[in-house]
Coordinates of C-alpha atoms in Angstrom, one line a residue:
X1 CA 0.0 0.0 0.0
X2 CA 1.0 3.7 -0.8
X3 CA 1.2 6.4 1.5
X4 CA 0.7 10.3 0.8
X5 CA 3.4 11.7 1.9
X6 CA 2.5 15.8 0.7
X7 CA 4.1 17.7 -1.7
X8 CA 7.7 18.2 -1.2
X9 CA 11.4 18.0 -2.4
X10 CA 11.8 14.7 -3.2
X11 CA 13.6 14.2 -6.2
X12 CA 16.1 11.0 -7.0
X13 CA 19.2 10.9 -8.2
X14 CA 20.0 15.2 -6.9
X15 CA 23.3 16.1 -8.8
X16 CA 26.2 17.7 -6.7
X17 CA 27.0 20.9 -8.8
X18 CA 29.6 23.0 -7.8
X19 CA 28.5 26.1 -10.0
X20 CA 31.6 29.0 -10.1
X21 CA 30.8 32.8 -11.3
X22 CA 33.0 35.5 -11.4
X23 CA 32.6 38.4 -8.6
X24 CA 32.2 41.8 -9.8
X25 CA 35.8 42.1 -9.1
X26 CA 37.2 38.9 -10.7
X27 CA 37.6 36.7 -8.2
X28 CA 35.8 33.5 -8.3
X29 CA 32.5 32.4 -6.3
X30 CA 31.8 28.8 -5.9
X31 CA 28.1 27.4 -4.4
X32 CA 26.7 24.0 -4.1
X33 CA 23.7 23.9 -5.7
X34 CA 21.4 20.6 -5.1
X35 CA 19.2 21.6 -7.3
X36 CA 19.5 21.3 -10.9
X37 CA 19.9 18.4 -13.8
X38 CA 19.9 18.3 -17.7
X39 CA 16.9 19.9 -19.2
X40 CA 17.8 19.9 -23.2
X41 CA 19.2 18.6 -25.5
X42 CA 18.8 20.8 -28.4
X43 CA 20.3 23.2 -27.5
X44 CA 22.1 21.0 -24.7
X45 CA 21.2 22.7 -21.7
X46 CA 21.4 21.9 -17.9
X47 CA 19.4 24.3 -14.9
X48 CA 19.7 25.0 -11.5
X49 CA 17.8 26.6 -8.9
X50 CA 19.7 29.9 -7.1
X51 CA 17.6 30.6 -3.6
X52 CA 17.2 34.6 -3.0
X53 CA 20.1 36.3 -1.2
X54 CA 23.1 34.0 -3.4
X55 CA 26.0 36.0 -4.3
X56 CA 26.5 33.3 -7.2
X57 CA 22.4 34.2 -8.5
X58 CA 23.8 38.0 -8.6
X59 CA 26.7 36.8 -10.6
X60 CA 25.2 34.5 -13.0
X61 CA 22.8 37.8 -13.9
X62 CA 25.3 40.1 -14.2
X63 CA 28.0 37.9 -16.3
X64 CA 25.4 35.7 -17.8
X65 CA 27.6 32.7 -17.3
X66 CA 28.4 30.1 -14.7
X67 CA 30.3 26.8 -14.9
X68 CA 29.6 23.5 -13.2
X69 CA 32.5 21.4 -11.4
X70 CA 31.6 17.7 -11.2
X71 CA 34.3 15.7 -8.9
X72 CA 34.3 12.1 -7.5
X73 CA 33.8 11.1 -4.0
X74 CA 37.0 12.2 -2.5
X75 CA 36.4 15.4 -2.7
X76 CA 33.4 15.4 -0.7
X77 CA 34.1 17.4 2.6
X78 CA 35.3 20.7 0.0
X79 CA 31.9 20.4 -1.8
X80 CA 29.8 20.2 1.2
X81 CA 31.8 22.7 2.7
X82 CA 30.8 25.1 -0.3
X83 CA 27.5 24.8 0.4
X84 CA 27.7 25.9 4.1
X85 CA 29.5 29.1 3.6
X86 CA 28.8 32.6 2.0
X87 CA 31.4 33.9 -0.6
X88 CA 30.1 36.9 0.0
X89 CA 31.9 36.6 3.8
X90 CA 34.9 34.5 3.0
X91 CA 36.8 33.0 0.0
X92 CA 36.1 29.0 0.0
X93 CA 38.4 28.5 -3.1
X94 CA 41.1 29.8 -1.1
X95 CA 40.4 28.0 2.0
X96 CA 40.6 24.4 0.5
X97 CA 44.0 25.7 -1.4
X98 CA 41.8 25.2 -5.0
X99 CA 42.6 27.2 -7.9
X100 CA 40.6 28.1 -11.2
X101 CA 41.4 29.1 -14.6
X102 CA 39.0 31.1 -17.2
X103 CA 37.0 29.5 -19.3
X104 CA 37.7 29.3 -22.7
X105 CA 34.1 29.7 -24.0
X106 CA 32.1 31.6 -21.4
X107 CA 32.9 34.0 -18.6
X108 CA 33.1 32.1 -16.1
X109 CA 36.2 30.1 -14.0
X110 CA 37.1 26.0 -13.8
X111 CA 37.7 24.9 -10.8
X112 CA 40.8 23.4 -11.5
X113 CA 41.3 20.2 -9.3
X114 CA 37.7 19.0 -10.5
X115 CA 37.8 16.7 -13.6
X116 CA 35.1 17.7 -15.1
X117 CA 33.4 21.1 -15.8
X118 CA 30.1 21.9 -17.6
X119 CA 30.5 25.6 -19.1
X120 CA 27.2 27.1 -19.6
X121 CA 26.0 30.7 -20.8
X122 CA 22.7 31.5 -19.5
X123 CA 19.5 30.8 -22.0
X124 CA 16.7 31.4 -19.6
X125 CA 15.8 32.4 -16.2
X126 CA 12.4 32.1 -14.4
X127 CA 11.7 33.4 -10.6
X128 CA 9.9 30.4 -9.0
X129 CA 9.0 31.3 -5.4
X130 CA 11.8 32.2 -3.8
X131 CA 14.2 30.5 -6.2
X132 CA 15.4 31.7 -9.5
X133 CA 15.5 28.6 -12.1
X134 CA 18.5 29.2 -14.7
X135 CA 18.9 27.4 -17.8
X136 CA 22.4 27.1 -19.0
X137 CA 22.9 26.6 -22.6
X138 CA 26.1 23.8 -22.7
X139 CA 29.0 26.0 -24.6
X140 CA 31.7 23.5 -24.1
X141 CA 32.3 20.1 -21.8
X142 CA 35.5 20.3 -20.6
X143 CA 37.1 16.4 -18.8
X144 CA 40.5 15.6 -17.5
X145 CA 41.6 12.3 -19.4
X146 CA 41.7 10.2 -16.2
X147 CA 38.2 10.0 -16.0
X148 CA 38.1 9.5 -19.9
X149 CA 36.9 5.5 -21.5
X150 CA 38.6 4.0 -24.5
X151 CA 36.1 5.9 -26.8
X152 CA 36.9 9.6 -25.0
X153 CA 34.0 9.6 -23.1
X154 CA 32.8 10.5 -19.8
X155 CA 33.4 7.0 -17.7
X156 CA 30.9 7.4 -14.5
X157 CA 33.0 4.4 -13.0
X158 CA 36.3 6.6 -12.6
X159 CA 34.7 9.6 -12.3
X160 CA 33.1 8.0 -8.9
X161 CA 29.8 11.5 -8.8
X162 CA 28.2 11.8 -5.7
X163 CA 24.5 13.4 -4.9
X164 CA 22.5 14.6 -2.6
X165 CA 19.7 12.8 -0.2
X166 CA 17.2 15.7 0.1
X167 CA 15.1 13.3 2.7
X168 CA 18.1 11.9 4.8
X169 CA 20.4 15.1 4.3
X170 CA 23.2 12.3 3.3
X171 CA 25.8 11.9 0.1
X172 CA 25.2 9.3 -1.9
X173 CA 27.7 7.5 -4.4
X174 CA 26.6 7.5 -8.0
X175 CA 29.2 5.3 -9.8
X176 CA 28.1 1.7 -10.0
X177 CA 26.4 0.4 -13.3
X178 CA 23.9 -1.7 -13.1
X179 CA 22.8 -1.9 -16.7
X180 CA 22.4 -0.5 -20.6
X181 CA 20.0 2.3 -20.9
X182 CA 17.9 1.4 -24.2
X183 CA 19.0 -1.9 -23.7
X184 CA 18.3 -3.4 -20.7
X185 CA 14.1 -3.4 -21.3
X186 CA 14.8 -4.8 -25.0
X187 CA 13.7 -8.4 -23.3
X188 CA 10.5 -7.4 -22.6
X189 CA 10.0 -5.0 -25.8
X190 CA 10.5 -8.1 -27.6
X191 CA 8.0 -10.0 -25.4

């Protein structure tokens, strides 16, 4: 049997994006934002979901950029850590000793010890409640080659991406495999 349980934020898998902007004087601004995911694919575009008060909403509307830092499971303590701290009072990059470098195709920094960064201008914004929603059009996908397959890809295995628990307030691992998307239901499409 089912139980109501209300409306609420509960949402499965909830990315870990470590979004950086650029400050209005060029230093670099980091958040966590739990809320986000792909949303297009032509254009390929990803959102997130900026609460009121975020120095990184005020710099993703003034520079109309952002970038998103993907890293593996060892470097969870830094990303939590991003999320419980204002850049506006104190400069997290510099407390974890992490450095960035501009973008190539938006204005907006890489977070240099994560392997993989999503560069994003923005396409669209929308004020829902208290949150604004950003689309990001995908300018550019930019991977360090140890997390690279044979074929150049993205391999989730030695990436080793984490998300959030919105329930349980927990981390939770995202790198196991457990079968071929558009594949694994063929069994039952051929009856």
């Amino acid at each position: 049997m089912k139980k109501n349980l209300g409306a609420g934020c509960i949402a499965y898998p909830t990315p870990t994006y470590i979004v950086a902007t650029y400050n209005e004087d060029g230093s670099c601004d980091v958040m966590n934002v739990a809320w986000g995911g792909l949303c297009a694919s032509k254009p390929p575009c990803v959102e997130i979901a900026l609460n009121t008060g975020r120095k990184t909403r005020e710099n993703i509307l003034r520079t109309n950029a952002f970038t998103i830092n993907l890293c593996g499971q060892d470097k969870m303590e830094e990303c939590d850590y991003f999320g419980l701290v204002s850049g506006a009072k104190e400069d997290k990059l510099a407390k974890v000793g992490y450095t960035t470098t501009k973008s190539e195709f938006v204005n907006a920094p890489v977070i240099d010890a994560f392997p993989l960064t999503i560069e994003c201008e923005v396409y669209d914004t929308k004020e829902i409640g208290p949150h604004l929603m950003v689309i990001g059009e995908i300018k550019n996908v930019l991977a360090d080659e140890s997390i690279l397959n044979e074929k150049g890809q993205v391999d989730i295995e030695k990436l080793k991406p984490f998300g959030y628990d919105p329930v349980g307030n927990k981390y939770v691992a995202f790198d196991k495999v457990i079968g071929d998307a558009f594949g694994a239901g063929l069994k039952i499409l051929k009856g």
